[in-house]
PDB file of N, CA and C in Angstrom:
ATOM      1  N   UNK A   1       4.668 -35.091   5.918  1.00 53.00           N
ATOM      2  CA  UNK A   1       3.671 -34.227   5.343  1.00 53.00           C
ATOM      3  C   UNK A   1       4.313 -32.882   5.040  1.00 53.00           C
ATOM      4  N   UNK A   2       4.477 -32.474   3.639  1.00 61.00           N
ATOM      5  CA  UNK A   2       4.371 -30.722   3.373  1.00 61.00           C
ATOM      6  C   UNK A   2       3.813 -30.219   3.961  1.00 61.00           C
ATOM      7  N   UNK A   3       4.290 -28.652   4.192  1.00 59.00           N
ATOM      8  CA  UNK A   3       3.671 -27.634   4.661  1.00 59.00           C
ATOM      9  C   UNK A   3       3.732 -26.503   3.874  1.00 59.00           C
ATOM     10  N   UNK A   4       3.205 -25.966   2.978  1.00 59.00           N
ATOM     11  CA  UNK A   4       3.158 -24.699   2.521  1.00 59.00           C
ATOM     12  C   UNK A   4       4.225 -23.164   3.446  1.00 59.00           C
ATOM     13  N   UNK A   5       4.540 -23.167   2.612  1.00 59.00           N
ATOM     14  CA  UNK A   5       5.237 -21.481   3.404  1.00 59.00           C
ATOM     15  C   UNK A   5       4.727 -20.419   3.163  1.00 59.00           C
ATOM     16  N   UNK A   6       4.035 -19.669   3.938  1.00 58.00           N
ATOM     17  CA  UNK A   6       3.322 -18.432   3.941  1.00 58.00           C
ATOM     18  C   UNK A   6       4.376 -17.174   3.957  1.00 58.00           C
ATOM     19  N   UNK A   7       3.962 -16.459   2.596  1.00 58.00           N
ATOM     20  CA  UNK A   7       5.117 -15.195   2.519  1.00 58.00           C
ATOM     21  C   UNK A   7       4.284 -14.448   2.297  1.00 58.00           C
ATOM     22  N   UNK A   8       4.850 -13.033   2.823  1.00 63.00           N
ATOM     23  CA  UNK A   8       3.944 -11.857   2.300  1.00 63.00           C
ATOM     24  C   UNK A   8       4.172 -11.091   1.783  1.00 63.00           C
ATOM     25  N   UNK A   9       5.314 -11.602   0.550  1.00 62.00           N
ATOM     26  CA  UNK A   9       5.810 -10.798  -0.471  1.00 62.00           C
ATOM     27  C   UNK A   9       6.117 -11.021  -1.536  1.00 62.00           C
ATOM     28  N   UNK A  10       5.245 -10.304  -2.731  1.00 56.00           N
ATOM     29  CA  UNK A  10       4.922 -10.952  -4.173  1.00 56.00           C
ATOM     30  C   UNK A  10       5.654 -11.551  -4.484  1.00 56.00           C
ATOM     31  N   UNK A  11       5.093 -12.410  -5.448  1.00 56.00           N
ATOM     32  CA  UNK A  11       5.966 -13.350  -6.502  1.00 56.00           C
ATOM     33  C   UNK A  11       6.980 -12.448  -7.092  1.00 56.00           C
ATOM     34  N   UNK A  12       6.319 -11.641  -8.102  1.00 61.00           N
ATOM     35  CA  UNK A  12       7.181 -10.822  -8.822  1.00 61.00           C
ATOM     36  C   UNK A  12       6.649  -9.478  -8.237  1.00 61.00           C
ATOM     37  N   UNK A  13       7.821  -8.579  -9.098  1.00 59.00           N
ATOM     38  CA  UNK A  13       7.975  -7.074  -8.764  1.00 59.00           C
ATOM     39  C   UNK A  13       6.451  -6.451  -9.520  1.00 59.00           C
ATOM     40  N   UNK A  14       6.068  -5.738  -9.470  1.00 55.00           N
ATOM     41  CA  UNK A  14       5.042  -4.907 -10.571  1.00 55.00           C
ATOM     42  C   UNK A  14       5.623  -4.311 -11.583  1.00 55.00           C
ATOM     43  N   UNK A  15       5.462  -4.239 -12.857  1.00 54.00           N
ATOM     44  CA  UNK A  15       5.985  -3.169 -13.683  1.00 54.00           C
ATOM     45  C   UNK A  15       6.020  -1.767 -13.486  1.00 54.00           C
ATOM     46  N   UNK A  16       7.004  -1.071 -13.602  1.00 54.00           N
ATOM     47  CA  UNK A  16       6.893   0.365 -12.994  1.00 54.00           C
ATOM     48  C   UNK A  16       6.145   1.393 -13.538  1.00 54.00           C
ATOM     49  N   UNK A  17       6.193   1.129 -15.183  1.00 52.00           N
ATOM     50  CA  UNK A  17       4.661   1.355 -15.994  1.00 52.00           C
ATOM     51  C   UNK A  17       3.267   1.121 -15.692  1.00 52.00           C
ATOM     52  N   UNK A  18       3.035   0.148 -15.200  1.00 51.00           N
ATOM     53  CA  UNK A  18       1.940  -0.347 -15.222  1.00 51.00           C
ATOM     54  C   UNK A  18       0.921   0.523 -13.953  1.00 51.00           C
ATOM     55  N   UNK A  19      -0.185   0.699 -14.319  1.00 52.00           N
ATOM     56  CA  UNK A  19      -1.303   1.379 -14.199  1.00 52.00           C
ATOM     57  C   UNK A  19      -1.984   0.736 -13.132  1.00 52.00           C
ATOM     58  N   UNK A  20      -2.280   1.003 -12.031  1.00 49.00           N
ATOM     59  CA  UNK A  20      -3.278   0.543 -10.718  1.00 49.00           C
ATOM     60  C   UNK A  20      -4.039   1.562 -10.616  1.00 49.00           C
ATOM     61  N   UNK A  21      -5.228   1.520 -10.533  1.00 51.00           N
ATOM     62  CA  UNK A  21      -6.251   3.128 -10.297  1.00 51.00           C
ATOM     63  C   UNK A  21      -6.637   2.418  -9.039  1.00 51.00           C
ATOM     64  N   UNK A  22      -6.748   3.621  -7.781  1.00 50.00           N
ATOM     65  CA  UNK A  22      -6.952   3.263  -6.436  1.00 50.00           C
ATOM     66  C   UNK A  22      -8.784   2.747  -6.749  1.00 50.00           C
ATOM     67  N   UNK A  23      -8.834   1.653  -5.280  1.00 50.00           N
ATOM     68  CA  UNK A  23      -9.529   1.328  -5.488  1.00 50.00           C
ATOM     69  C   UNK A  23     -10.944   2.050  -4.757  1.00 50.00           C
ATOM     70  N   UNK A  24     -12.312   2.485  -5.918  1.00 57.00           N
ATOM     71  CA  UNK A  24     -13.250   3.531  -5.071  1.00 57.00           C
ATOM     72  C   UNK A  24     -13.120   4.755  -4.266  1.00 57.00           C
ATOM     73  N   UNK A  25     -12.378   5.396  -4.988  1.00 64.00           N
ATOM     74  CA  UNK A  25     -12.066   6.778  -3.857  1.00 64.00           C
ATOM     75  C   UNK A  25     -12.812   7.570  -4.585  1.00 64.00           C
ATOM     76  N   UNK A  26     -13.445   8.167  -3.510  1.00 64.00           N
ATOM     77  CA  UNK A  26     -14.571   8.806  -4.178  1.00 64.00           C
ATOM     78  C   UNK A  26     -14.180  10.396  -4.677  1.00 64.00           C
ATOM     79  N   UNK A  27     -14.501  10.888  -5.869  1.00 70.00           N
ATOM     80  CA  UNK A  27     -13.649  11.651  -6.406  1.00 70.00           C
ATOM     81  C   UNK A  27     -13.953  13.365  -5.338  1.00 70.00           C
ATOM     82  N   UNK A  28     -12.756  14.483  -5.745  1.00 79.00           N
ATOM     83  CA  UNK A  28     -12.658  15.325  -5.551  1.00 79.00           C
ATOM     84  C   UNK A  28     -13.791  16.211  -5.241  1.00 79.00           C
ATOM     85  N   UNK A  29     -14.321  16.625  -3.959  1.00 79.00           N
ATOM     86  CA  UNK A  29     -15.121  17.673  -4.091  1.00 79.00           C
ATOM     87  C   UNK A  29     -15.116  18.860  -3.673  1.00 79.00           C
ATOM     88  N   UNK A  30     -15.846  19.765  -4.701  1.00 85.00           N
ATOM     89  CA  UNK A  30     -15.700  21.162  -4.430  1.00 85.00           C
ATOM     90  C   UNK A  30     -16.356  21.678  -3.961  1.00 85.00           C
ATOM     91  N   UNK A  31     -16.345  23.298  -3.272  1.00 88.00           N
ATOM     92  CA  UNK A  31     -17.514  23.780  -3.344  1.00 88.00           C
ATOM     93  C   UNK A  31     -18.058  24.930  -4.337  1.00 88.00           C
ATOM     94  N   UNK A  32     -19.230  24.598  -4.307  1.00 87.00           N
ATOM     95  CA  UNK A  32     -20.681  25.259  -5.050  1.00 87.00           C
ATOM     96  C   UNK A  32     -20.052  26.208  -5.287  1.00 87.00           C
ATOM     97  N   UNK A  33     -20.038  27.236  -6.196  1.00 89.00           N
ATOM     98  CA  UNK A  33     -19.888  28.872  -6.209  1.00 89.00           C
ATOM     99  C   UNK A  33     -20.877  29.588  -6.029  1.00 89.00           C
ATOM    100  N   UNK A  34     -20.738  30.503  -5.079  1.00 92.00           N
ATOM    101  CA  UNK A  34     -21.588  31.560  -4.386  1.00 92.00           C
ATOM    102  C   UNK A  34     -22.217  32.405  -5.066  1.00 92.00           C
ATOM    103  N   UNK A  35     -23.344  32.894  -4.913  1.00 94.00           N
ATOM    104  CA  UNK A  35     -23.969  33.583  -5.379  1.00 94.00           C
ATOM    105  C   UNK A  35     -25.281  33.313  -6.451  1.00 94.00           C
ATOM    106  N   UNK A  36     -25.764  32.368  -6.443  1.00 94.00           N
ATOM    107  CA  UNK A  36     -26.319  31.544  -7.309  1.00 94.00           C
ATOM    108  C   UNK A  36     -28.171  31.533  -6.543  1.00 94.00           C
ATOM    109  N   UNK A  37     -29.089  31.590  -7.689  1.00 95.00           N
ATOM    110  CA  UNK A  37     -30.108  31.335  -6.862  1.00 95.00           C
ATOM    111  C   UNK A  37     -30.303  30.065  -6.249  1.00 95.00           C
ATOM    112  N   UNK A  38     -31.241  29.915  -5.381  1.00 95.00           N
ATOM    113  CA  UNK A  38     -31.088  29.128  -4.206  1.00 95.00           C
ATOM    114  C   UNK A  38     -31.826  27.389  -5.257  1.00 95.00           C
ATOM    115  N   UNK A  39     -32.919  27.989  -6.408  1.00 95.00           N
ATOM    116  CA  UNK A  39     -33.258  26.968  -6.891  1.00 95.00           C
ATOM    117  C   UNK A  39     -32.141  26.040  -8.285  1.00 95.00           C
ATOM    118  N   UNK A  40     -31.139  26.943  -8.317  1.00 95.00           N
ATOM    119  CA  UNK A  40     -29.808  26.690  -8.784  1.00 95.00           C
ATOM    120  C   UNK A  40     -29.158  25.481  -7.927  1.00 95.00           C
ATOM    121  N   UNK A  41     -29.438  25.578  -6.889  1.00 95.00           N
ATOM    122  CA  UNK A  41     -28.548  24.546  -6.045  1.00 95.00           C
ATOM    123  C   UNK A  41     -29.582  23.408  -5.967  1.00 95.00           C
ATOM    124  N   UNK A  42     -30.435  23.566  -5.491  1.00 94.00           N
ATOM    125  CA  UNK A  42     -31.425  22.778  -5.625  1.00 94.00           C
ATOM    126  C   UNK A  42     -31.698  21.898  -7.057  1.00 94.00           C
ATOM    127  N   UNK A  43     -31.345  22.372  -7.920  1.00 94.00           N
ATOM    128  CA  UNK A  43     -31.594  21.463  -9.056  1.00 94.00           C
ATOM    129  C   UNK A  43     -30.205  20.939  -9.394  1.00 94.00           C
ATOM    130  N   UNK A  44     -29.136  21.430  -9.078  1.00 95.00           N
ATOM    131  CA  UNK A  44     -27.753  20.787  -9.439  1.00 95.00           C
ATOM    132  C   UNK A  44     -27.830  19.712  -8.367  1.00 95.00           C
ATOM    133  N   UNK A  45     -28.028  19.598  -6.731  1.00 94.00           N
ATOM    134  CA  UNK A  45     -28.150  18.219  -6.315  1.00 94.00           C
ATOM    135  C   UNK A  45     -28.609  17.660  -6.569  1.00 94.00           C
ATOM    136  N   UNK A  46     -30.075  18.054  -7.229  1.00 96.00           N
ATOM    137  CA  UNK A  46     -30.926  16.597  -7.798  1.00 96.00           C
ATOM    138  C   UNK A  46     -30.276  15.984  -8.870  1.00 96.00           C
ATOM    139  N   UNK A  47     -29.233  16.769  -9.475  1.00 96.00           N
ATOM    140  CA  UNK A  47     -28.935  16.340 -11.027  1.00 96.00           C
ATOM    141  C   UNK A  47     -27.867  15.267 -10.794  1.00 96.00           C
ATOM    142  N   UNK A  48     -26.975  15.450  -9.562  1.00 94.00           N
ATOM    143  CA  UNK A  48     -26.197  14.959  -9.133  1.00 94.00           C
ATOM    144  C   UNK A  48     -27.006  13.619  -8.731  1.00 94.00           C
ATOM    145  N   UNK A  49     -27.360  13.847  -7.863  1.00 96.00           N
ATOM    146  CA  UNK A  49     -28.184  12.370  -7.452  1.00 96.00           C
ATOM    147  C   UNK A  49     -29.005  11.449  -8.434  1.00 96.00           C
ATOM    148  N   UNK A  50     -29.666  12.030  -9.168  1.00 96.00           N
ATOM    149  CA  UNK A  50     -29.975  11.467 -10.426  1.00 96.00           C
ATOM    150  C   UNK A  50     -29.101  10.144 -11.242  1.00 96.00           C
ATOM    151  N   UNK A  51     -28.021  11.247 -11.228  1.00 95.00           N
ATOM    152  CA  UNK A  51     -27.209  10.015 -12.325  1.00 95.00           C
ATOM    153  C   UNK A  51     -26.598   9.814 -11.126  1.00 95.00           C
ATOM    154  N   UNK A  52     -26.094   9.517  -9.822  1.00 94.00           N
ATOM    155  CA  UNK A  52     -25.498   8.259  -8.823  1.00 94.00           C
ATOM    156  C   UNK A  52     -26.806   6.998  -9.058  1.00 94.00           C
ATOM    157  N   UNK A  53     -27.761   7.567  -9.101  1.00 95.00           N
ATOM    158  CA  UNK A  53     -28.921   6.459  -8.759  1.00 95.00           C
ATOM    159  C   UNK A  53     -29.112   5.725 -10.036  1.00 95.00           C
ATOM    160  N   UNK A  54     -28.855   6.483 -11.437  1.00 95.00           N
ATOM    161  CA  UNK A  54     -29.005   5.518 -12.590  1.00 95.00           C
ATOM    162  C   UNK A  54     -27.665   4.879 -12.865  1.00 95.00           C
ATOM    163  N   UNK A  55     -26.796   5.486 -12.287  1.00 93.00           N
ATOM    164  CA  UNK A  55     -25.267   4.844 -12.777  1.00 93.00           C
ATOM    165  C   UNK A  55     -25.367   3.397 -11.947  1.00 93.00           C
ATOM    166  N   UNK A  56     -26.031   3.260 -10.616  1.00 94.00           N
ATOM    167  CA  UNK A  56     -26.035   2.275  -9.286  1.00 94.00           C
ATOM    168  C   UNK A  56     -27.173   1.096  -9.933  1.00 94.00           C
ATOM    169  N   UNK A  57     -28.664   1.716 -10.885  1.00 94.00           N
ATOM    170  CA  UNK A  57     -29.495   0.807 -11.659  1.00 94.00           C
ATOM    171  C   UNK A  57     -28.939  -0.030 -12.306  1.00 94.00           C
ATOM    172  N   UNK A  58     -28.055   1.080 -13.367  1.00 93.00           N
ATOM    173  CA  UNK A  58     -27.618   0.223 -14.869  1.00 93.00           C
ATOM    174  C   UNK A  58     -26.320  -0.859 -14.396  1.00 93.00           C
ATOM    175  N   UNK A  59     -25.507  -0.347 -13.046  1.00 92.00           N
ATOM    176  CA  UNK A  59     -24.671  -1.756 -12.782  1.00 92.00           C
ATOM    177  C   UNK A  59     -25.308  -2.348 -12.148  1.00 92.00           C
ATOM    178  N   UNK A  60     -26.516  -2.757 -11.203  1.00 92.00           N
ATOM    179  CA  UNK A  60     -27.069  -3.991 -11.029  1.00 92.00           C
ATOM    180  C   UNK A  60     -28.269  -4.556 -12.054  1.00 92.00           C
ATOM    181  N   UNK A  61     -27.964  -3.641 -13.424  1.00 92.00           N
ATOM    182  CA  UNK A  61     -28.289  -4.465 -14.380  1.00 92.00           C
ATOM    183  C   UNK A  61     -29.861  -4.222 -15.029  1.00 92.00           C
ATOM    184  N   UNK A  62     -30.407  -2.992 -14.246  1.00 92.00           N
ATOM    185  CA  UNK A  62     -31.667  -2.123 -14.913  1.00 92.00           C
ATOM    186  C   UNK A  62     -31.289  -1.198 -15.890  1.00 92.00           C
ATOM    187  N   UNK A  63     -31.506  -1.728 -17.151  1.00 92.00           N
ATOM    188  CA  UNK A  63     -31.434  -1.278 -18.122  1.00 92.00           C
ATOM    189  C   UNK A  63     -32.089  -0.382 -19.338  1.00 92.00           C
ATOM    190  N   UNK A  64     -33.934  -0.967 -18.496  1.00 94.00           N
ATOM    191  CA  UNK A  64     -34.972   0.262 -19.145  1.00 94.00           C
ATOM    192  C   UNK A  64     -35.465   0.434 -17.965  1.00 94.00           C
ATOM    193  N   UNK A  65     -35.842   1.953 -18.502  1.00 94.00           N
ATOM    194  CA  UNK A  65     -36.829   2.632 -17.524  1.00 94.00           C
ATOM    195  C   UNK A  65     -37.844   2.103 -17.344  1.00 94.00           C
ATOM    196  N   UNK A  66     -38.575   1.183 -17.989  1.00 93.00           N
ATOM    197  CA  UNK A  66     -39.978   0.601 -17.714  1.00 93.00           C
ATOM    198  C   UNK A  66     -39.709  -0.253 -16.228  1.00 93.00           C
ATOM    199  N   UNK A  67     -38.343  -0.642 -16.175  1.00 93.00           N
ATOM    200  CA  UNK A  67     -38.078  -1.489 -15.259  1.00 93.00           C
ATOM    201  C   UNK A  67     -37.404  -1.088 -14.216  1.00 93.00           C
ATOM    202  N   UNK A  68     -37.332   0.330 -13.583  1.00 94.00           N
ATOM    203  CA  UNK A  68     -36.736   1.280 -12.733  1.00 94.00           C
ATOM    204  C   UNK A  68     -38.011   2.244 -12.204  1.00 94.00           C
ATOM    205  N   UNK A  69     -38.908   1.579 -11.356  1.00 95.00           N
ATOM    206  CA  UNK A  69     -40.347   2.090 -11.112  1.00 95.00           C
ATOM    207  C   UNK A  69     -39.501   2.955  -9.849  1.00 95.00           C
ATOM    208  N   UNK A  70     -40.508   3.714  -9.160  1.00 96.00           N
ATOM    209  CA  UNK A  70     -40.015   4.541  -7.949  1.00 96.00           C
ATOM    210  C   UNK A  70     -39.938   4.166  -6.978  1.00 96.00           C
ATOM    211  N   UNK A  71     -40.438   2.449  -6.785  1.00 96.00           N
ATOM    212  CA  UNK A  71     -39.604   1.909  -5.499  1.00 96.00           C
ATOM    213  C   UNK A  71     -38.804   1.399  -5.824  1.00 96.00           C
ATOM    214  N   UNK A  72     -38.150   0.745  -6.670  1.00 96.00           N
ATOM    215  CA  UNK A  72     -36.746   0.178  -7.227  1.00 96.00           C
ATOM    216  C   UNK A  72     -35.732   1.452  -6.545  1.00 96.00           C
ATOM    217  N   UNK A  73     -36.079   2.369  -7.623  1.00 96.00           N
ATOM    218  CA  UNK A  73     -35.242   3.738  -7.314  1.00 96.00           C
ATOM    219  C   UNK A  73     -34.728   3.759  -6.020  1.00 96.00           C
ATOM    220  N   UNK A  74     -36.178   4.071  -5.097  1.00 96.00           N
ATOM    221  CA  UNK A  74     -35.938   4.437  -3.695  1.00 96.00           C
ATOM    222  C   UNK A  74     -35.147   3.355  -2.648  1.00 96.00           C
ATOM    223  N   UNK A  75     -35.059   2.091  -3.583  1.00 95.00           N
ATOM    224  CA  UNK A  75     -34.511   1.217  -2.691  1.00 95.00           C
ATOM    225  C   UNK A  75     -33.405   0.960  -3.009  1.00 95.00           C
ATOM    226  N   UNK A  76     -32.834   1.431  -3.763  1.00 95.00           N
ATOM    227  CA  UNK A  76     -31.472   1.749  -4.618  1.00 95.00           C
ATOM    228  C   UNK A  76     -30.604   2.491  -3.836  1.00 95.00           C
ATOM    229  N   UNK A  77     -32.125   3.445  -3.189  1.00 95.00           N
ATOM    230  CA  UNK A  77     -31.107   4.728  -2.760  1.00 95.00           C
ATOM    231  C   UNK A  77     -30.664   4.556  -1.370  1.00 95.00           C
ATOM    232  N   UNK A  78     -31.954   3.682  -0.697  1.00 94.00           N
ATOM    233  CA  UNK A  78     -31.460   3.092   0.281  1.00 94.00           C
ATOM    234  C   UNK A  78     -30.324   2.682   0.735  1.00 94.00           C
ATOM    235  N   UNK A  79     -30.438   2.001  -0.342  1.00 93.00           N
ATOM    236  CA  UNK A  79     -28.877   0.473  -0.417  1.00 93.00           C
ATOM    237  C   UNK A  79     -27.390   1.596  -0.704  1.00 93.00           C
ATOM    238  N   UNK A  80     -27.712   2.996  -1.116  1.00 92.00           N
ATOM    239  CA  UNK A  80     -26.429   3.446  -1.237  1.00 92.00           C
ATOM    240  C   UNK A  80     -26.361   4.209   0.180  1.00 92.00           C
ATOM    241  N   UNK A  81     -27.722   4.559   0.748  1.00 92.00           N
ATOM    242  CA  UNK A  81     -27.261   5.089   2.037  1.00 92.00           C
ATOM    243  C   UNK A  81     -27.726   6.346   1.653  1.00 92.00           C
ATOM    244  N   UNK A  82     -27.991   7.342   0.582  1.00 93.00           N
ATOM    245  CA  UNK A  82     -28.812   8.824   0.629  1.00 93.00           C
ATOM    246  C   UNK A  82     -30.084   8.502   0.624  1.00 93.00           C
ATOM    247  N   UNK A  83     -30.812  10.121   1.035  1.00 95.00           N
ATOM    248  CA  UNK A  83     -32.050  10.047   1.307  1.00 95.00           C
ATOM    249  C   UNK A  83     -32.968   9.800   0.051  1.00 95.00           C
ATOM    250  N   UNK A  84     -34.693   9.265   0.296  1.00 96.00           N
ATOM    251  CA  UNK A  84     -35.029   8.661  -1.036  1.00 96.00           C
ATOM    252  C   UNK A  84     -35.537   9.999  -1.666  1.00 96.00           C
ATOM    253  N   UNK A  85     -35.322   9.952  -3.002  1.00 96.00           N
ATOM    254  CA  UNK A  85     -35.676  10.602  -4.269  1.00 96.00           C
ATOM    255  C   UNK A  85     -37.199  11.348  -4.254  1.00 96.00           C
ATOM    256  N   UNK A  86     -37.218  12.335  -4.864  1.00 96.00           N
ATOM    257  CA  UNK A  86     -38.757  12.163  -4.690  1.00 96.00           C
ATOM    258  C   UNK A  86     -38.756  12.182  -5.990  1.00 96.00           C
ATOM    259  N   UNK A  87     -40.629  12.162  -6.543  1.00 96.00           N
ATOM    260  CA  UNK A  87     -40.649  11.520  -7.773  1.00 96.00           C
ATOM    261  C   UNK A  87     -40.376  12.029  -8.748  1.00 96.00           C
ATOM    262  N   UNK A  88     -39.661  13.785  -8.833  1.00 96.00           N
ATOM    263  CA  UNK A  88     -39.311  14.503 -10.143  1.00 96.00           C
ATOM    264  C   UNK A  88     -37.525  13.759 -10.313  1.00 96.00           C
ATOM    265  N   UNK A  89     -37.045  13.528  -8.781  1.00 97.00           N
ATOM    266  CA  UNK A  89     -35.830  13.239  -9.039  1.00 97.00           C
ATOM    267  C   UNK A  89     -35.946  11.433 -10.146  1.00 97.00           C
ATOM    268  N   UNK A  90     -36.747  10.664  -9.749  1.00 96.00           N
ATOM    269  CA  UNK A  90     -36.883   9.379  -9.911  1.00 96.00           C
ATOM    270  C   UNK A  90     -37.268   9.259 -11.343  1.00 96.00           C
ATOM    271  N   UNK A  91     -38.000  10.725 -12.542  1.00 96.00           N
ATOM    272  CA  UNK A  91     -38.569  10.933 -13.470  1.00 96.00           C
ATOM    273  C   UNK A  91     -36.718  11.345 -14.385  1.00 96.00           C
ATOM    274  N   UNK A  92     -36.103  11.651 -13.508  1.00 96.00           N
ATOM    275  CA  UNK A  92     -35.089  12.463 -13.862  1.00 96.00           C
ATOM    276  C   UNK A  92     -33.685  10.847 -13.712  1.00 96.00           C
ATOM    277  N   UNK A  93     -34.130  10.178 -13.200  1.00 96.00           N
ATOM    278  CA  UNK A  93     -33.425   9.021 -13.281  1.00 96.00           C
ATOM    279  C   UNK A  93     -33.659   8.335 -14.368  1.00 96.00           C
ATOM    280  N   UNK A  94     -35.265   7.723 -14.743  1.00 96.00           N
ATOM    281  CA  UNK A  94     -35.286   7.040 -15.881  1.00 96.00           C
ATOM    282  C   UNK A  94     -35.007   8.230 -16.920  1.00 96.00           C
ATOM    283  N   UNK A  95     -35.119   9.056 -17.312  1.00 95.00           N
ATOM    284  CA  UNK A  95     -34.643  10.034 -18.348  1.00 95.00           C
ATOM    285  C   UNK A  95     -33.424   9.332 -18.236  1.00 95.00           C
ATOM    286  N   UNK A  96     -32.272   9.276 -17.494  1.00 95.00           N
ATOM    287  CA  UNK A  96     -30.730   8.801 -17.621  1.00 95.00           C
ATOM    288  C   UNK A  96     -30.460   8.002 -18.188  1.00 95.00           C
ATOM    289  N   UNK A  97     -31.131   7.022 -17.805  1.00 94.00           N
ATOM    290  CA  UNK A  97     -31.380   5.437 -18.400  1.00 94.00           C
ATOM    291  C   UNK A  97     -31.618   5.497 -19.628  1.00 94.00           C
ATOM    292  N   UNK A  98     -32.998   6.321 -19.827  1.00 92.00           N
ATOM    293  CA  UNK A  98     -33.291   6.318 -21.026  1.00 92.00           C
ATOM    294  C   UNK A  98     -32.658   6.681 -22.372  1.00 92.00           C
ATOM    295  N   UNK A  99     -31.263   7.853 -22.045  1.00 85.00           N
ATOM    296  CA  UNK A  99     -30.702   8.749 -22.840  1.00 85.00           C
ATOM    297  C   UNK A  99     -29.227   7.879 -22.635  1.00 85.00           C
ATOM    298  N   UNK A 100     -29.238   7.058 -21.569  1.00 73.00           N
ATOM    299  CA  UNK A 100     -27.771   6.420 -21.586  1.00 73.00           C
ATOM    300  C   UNK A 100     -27.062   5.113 -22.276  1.00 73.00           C
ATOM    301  N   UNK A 101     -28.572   4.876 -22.752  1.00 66.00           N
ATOM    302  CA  UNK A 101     -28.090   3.225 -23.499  1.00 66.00           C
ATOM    303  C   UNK A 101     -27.232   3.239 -25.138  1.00 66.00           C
TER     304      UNK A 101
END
């Protein structure tokens, strides 16, 4: 009977050109600049969260807003692990959708 040989080192080399983008690293963050009114910050996180939550819809494949109600949303947001939306943020999601197709 054969036995397969287990190696743990590629077939071939990689091209030294060739392009790998790491996988999911979540990009660079900064901080806020100071001095800003307080409802300034407040509306840049929602804006932020907004499009994580329609970018997270449209890849499991919600494509209109008719079909992204505010428990979809909230269970979206669940499934990513932030807190749920409230409903100007969730109004501000299908807008995304709506303006992103």
């Amino acid at each position: 009977m054969a036995v397969a040989a287990v190696t743990t080192e590629p077939l071939e080399e990689p091209h030294p050109m060739s392009f790998h983008p790491p996988l999911a690293t979540p990009p660079h963050r900064r901080r806020l600049p100071a001095g800003r009114p307080r409802e300034w910050y407040v509306s840049h996180n929602r804006r932020l969260k907004a499009m994580r939550l329609a970018i997270a819809l449209l890849d499991s494949g919600v494509y209109q807003p008719s079909s992204a109600g505010n428990r979809r949303i909230r269970l979206t947001a669940e499934r990513l692990g932030v807190h749920p939306p409230s409903d100007t943020t969730c109004r501000m999601v299908r807008a995304l959708i709506r303006y992103g197709r």
